[in-house]
CSV table of C-alpha atoms and ligand atoms in Angstrom, one decimal:
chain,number,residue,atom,x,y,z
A,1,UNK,CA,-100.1,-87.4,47.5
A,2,UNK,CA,-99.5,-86.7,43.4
A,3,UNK,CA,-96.9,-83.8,43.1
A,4,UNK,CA,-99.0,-80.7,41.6
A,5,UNK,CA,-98.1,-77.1,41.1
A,6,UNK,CA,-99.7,-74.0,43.0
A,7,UNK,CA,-100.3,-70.8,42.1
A,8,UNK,CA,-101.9,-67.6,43.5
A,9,UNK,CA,-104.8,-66.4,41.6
A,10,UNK,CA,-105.3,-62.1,41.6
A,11,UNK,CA,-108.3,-62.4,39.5
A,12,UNK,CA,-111.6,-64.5,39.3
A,13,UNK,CA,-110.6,-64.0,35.2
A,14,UNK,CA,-107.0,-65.3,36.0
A,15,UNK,CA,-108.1,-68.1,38.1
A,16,UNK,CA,-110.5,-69.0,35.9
A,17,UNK,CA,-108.2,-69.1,32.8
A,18,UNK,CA,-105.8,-70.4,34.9
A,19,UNK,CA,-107.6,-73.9,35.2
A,20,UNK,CA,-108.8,-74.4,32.1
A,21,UNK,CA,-105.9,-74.0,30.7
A,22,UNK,CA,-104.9,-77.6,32.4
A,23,UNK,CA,-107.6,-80.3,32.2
A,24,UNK,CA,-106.2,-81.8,35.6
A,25,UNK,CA,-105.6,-78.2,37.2
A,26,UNK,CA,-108.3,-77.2,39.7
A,27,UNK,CA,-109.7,-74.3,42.4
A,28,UNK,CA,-108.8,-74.7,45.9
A,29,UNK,CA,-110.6,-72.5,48.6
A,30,UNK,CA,-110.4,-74.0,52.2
A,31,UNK,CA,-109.2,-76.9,51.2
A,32,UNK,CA,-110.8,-78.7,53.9
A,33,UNK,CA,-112.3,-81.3,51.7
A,34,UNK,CA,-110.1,-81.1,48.6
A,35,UNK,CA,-106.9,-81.8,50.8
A,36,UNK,CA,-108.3,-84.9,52.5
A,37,UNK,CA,-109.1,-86.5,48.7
A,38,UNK,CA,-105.6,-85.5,47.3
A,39,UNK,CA,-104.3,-87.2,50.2
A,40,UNK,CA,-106.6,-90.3,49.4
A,41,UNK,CA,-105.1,-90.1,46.2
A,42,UNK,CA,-109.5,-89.7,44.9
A,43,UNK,CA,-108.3,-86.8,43.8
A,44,UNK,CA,-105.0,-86.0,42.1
A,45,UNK,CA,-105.2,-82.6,40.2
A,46,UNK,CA,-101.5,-81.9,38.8
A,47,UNK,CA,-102.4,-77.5,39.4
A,48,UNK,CA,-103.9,-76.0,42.3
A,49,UNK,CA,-105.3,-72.8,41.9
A,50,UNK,CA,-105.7,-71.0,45.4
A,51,UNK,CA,-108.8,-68.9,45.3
A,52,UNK,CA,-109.1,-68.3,48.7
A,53,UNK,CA,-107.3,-64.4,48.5
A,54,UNK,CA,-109.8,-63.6,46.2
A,55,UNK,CA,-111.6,-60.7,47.7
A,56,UNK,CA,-114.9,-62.2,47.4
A,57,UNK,CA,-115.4,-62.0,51.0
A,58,UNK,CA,-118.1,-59.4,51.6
A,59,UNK,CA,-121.9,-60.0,51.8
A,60,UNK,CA,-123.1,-57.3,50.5
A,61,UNK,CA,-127.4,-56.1,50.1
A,62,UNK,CA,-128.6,-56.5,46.5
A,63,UNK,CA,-131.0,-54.0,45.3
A,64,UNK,CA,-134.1,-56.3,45.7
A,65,UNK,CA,-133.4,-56.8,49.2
A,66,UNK,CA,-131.3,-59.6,49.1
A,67,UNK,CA,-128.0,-60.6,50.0
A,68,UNK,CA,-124.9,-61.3,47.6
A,69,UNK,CA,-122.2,-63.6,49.6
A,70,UNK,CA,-119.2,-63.8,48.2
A,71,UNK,CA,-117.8,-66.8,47.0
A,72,UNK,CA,-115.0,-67.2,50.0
A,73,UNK,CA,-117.0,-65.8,52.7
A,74,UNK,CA,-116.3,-68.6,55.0
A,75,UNK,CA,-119.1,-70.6,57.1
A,76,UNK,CA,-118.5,-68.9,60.5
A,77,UNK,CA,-118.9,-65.3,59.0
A,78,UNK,CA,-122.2,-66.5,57.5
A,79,UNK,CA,-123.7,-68.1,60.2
A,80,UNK,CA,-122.8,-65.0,62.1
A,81,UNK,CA,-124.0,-61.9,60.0
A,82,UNK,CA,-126.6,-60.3,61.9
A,83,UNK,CA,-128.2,-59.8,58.7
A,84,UNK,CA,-128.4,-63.7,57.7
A,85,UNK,CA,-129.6,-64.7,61.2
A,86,UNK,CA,-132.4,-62.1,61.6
A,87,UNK,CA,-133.5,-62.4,57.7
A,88,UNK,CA,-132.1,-66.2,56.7
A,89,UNK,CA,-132.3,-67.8,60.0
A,90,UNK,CA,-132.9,-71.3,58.4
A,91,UNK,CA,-129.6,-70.4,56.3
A,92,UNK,CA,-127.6,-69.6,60.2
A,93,UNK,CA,-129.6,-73.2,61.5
A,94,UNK,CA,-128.0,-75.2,58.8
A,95,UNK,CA,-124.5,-73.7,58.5
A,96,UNK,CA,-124.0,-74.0,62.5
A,97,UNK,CA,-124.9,-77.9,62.0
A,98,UNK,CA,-122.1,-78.7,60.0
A,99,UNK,CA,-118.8,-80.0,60.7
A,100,UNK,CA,-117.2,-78.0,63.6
A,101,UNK,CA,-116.0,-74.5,64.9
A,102,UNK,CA,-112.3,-75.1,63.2
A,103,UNK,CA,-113.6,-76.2,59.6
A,104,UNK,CA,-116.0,-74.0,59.4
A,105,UNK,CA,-113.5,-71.0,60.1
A,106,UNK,CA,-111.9,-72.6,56.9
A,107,UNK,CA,-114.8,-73.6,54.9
A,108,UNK,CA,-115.9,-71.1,51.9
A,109,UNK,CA,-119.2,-71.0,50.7
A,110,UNK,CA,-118.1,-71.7,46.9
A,111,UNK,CA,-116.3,-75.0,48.4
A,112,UNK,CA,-119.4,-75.8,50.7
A,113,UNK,CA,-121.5,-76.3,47.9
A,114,UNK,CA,-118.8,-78.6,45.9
A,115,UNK,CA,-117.9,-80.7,48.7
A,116,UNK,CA,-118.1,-84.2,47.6
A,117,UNK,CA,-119.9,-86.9,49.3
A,118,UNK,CA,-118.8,-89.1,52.2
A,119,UNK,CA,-119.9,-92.7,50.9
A,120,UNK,CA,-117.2,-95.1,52.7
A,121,UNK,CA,-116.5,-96.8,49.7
A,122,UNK,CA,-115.6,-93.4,47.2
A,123,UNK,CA,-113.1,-92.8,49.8
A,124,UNK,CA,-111.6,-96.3,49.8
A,125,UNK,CA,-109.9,-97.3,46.8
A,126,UNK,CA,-110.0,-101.0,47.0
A,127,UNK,CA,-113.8,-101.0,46.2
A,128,UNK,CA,-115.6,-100.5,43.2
A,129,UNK,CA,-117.6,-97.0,42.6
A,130,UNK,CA,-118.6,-95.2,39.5
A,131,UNK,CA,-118.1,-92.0,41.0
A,132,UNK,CA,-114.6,-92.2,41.5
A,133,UNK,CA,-113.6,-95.1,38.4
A,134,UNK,CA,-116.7,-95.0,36.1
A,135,UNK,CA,-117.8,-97.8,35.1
A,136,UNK,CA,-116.7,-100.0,38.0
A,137,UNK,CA,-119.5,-100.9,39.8
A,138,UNK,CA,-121.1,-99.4,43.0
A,139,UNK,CA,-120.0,-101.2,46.1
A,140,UNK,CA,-122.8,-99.8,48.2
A,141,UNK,CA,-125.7,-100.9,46.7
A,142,UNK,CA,-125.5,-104.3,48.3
A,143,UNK,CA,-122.8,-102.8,50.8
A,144,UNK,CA,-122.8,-100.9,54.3
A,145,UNK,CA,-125.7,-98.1,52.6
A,146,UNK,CA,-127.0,-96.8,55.7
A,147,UNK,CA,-126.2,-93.0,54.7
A,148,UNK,CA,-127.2,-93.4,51.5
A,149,UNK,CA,-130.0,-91.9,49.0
A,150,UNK,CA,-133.8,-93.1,48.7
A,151,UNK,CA,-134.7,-90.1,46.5
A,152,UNK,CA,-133.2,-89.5,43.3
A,153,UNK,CA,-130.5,-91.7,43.1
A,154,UNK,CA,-130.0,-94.9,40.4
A,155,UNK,CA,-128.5,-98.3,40.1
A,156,UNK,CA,-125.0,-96.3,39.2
A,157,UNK,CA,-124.7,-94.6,42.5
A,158,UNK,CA,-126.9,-94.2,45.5
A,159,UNK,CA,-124.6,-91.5,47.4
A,160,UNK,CA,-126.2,-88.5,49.1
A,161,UNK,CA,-124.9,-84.4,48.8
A,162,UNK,CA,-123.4,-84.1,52.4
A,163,UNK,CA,-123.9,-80.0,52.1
A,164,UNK,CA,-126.5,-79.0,55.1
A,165,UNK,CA,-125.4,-74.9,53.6
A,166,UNK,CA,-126.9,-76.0,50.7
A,167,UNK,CA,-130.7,-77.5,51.7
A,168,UNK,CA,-130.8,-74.5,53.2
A,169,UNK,CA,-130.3,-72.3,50.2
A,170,UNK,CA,-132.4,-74.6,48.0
A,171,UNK,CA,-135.5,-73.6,50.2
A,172,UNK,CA,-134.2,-70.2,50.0
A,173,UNK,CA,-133.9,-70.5,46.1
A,174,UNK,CA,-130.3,-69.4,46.0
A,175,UNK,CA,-128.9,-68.3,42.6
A,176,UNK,CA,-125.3,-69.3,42.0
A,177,UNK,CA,-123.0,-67.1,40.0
A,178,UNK,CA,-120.2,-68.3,38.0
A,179,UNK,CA,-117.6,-66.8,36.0
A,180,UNK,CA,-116.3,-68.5,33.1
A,181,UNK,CA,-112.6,-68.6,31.5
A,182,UNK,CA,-113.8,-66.8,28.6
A,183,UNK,CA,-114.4,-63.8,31.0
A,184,UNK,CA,-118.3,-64.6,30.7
A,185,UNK,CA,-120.6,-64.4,33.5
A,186,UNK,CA,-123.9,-67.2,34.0
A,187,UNK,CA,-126.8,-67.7,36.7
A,188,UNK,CA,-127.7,-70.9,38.2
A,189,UNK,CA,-130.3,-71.6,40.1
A,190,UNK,CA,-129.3,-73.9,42.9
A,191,UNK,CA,-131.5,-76.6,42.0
A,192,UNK,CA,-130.0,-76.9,38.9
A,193,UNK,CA,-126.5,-77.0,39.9
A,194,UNK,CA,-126.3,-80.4,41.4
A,195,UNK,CA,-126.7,-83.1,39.0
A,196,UNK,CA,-128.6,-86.6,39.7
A,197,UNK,CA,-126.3,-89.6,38.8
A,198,UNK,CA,-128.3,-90.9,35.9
A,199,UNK,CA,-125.6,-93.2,34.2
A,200,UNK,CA,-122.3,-91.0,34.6
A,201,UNK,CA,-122.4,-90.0,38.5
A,202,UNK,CA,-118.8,-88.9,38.5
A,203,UNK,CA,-120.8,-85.7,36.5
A,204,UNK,CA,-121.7,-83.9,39.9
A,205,UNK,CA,-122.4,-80.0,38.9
A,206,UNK,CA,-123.5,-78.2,35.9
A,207,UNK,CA,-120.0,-76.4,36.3
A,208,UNK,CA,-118.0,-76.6,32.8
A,209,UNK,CA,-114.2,-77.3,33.6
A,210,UNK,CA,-112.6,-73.3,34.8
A,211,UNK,CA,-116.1,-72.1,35.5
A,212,UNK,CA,-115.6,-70.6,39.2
A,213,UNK,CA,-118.3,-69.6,41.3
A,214,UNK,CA,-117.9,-66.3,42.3
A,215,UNK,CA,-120.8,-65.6,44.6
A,216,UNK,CA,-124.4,-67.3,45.7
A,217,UNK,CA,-127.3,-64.7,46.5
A,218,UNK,CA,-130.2,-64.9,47.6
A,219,UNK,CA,-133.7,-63.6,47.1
A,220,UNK,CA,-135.4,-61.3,49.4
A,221,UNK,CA,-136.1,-63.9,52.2
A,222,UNK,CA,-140.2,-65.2,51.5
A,223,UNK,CA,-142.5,-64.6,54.0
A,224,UNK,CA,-143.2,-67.3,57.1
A,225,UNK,CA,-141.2,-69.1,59.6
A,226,UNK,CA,-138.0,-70.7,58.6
A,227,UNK,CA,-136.6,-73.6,60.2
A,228,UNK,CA,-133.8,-75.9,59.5
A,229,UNK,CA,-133.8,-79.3,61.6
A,230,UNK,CA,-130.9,-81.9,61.4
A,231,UNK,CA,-131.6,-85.6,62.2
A,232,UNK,CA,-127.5,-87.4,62.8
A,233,UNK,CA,-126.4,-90.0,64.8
A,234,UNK,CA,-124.2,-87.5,67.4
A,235,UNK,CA,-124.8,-84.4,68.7
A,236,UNK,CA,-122.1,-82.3,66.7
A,237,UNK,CA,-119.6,-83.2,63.9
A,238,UNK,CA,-121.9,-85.9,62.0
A,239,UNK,CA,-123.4,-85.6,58.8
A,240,UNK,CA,-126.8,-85.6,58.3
A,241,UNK,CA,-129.1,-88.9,58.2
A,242,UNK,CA,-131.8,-86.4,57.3
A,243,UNK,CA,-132.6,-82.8,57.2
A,244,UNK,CA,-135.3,-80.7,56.5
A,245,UNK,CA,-135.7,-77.0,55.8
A,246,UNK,CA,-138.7,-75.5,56.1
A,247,UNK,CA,-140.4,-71.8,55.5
A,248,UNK,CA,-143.9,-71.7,56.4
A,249,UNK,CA,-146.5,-68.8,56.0
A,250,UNK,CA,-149.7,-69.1,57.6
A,251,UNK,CA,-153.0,-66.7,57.3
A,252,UNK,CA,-155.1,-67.6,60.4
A,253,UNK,CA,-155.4,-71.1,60.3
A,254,UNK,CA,-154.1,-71.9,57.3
A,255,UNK,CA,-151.3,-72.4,55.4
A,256,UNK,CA,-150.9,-69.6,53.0
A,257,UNK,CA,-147.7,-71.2,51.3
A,258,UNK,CA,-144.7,-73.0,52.3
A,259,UNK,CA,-141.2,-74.3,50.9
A,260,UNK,CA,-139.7,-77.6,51.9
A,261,UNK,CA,-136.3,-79.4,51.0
A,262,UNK,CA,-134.7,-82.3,52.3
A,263,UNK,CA,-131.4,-82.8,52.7
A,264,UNK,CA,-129.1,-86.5,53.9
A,265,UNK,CA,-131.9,-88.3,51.5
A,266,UNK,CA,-130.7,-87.9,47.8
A,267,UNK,CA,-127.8,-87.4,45.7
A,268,UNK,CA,-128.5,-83.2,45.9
A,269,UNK,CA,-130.7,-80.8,48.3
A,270,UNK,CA,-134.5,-82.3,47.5
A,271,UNK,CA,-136.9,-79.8,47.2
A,272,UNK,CA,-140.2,-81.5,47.6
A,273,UNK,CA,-142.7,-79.2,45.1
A,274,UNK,CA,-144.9,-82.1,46.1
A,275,UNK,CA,-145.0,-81.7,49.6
A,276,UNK,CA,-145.5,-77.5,49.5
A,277,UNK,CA,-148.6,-78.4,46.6
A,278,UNK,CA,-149.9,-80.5,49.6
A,279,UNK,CA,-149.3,-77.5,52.3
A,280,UNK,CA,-151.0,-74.4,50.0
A,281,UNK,CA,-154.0,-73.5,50.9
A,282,UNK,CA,-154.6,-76.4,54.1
A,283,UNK,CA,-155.4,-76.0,57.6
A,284,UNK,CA,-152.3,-76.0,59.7
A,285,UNK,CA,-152.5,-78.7,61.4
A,286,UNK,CA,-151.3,-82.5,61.5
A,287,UNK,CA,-153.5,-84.1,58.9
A,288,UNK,CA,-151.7,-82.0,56.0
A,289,UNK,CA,-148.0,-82.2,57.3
A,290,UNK,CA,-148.8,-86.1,57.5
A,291,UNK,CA,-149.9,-85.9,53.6
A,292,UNK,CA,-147.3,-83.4,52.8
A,293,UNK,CA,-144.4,-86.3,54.3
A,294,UNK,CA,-145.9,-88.9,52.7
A,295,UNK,CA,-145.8,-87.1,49.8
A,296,UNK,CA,-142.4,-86.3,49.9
A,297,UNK,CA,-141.2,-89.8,50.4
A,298,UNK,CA,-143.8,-91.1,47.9
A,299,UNK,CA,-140.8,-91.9,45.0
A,300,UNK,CA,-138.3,-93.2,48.3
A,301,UNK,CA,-136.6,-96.7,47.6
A,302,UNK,CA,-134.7,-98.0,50.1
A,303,UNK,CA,-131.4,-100.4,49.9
A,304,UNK,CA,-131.8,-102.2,52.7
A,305,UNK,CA,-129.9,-100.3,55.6
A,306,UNK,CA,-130.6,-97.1,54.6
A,307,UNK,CA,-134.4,-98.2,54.5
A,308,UNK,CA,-135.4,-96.2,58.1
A,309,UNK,CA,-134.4,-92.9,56.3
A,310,UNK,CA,-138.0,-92.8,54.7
A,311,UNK,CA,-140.0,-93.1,57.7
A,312,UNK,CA,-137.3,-90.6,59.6
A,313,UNK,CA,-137.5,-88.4,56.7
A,314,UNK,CA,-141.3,-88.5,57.5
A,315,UNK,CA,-141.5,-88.1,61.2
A,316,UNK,CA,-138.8,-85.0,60.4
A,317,UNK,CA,-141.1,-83.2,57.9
A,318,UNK,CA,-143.7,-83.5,59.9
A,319,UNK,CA,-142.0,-82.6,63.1
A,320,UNK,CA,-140.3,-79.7,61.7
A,321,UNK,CA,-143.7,-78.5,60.1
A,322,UNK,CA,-145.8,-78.5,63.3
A,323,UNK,CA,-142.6,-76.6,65.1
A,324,UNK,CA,-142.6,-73.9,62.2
A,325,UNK,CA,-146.8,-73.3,62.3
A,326,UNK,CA,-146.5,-72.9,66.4
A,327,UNK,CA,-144.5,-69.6,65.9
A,328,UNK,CA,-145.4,-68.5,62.3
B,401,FAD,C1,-114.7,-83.8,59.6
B,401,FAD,C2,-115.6,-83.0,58.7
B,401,FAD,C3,-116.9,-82.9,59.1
B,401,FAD,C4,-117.8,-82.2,58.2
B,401,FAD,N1,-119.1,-82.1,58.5
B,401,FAD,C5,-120.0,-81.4,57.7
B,401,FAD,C6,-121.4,-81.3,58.0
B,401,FAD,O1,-121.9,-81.9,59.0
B,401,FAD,N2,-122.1,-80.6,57.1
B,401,FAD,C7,-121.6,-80.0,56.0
B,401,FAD,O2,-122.3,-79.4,55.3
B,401,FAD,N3,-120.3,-80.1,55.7
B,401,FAD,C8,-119.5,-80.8,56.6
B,401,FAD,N4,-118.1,-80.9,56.3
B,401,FAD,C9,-117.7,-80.4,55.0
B,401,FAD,C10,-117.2,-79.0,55.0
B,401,FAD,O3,-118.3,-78.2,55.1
B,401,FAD,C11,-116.5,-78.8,53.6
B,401,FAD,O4,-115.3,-79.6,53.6
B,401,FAD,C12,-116.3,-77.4,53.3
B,401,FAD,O5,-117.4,-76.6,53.3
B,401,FAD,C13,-115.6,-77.2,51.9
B,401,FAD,O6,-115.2,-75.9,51.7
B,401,FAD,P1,-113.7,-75.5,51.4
B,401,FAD,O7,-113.6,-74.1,51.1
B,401,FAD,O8,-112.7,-76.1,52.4
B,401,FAD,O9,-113.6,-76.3,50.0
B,401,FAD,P2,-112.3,-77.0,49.3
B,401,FAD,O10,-111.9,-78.3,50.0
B,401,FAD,O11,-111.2,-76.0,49.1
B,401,FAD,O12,-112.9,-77.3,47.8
B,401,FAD,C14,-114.0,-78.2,47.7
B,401,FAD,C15,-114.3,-78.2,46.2
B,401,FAD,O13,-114.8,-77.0,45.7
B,401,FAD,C16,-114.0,-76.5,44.6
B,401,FAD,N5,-114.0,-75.0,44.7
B,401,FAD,C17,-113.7,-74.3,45.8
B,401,FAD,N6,-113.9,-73.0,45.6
B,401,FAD,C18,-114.4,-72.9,44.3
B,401,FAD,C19,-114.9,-71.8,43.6
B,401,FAD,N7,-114.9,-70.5,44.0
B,401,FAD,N8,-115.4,-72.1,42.3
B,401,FAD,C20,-115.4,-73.4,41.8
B,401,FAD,N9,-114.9,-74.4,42.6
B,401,FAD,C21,-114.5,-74.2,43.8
B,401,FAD,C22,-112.7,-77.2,44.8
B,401,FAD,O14,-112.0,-77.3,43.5
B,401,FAD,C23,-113.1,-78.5,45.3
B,401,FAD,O15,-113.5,-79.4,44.2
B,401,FAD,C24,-117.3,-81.6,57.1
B,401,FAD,C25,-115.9,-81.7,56.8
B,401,FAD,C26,-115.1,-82.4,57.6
B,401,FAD,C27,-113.6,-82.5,57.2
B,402,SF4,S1,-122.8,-94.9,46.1
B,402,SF4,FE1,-121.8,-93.7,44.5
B,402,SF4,S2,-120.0,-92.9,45.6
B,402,SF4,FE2,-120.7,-94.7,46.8
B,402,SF4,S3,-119.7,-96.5,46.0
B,402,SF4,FE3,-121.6,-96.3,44.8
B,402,SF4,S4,-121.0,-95.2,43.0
B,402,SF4,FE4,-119.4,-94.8,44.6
């Protein structure tokens, strides 16, 4: 590991100031992720600014009848607020599918959604990949792909968001709240904050350098049936091959709205507009969530060993779909 500094921020303002004033200086919450790619030598900030005092650990009822969570309210204490599994249980679903009990006592939310992905070959250093060494080359495309993207990704990099939190709060339309150095406060939408690779996938947020997320809320929860349904090759502790969040509302026999996103597929949570276009207004039954998948995966390329993710990702939509109608 790099030798680095560390410091305690007191403030958001302070921490915030703190790493910009060092273009190698970064935030470090958890450090569940961050540690394991400063050990790798991926990542090799020469500050560490500890965020994780911060007292931005409350989850607090917003005025619209939301919630407000706290940038280091940590994964177990969200999963387990009464008020997140009665109101969010989709949000609960996809937090307890992560990682395990330990990490999850140490995860934040902030660090959740900035955790980086786990292609093999960004964590090696012997092989090429623009995320980690732009320009180099992607060993995965013609390598061992079998977690990686069919939506959304590019001939520069084909790696998948790992984040099951943050499907979930894409469906949930999450709005992410930063602070800036300058003392300056902005809103982003969680759709927007994830970047697609394009040509410079080692660009992964919308974050500017010393912009700290200080909390993620969320909307009043929308009406239906919320589900969140994780497709990985163990039990426990695996990523996700594919996932799927899903809100459903129906009126009678019909689907009055729904949301979907998809998550272990592409390079940030998906949300399918295509697939809930589909859904509006159909009878709740298989011949729409059969449209609505296919729909879904109608941009999907596949590189070869990642190529049974599309018809999974189907077979999951449509799974989770028929699940959500039965008690919606
Ligand atoms: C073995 C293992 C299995 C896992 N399995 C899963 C899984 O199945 N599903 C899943 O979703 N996740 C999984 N994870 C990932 C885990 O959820 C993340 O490592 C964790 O959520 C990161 O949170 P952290 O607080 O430890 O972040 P850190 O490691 O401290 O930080 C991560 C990043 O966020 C930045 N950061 C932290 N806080 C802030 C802030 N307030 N503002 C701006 N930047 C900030 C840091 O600078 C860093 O770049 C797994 C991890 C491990 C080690
Ligand atoms: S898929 Fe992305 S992260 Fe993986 S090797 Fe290629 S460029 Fe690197």
């Amino acid at each position: 590991m790099q030798p680095f500094t560390y410091e305690r921020a007191s403030s958001v303002k302070e921490a915030a100031v703190a790493v910009a004033a060092k273009p190698e200086a970064t935030f470090i919450s958890g450090g569940t992720n961050l540690l394991d790619l400063m050990k790798l030598e991926i990542e090799r900030p020469t500050n560490l600014v500890d965020v994780s005092r911060l007292p931005l650990d409350q989850i607090r009822e917003t005025p619209e009848g939301g919630l407000r969570i706290g940038a280091q309210v940590r994964n177990s204490d969200l999963a387990a607020d009464p008020r997140v599994r009665s109101r969010y249980p989709m949000l609960s679903q996809a937090l307890l599918a992560g990682a395990s009990g330990q990490i999850r006592n140490k995860a934040s939310t902030a660090g959740n959604l900035l955790q980086r992905t786990r292609c093999p070959y960004f964590y090696n250093r012997n092989m090429p990949c623009n995320k980690r060494e732009p320009g180099s080359g992607c060993a995965a495309l013609d390598g061992f792909n079998r977690m990686h993207a069919v939506l959304g990704a590019g001939e520069a990099c084909i790696a998948v968001h790992p984040s099951d939190m943050a499907v979930a709060m894409s469906a949930l339309e999450a709005l992410v709240e930063t602070v800036l150095p300058d003392g300056t406060t902005r809103t982003i939408p969680i759709g927007d904050l994830h970047r697609l690779p394009g040509s410079t996938p080692h660009v992964e947020t919308a974050l500017g350098h010393g912009e700290m997320i200080a909390a993620v809320t969320l909307p009043p929860p929308p009406p239906g049936r919320q589900l969140y349904r994780k497709v990985r090759d163990r039990a426990s502790y695996a990523f996700a091959l594919v996932s799927i969040a899903a809100v459903v509302e129906k009126s009678g026999d019909r689907i009055r709205s729904a949301r979907v996103a998809i998550g272990g597929v592409a390079p940030k949570p998906w949300r399918t507009t295509e697939a809930e276009y589909v859904l509006a207004g159909a009878a709740a039954a298989d011949p729409a969530f059969s449209e609505a998948a296919e729909s879904a995966l109608a941009g999907a390329v596949g590189r070869g060993g990642n190529d049974f993710k599309i018809p999974l990702a189907k077979r999951t939509i449509r799974q989770t779909l028929a699940a959500a109608v039965e008690g919606a």
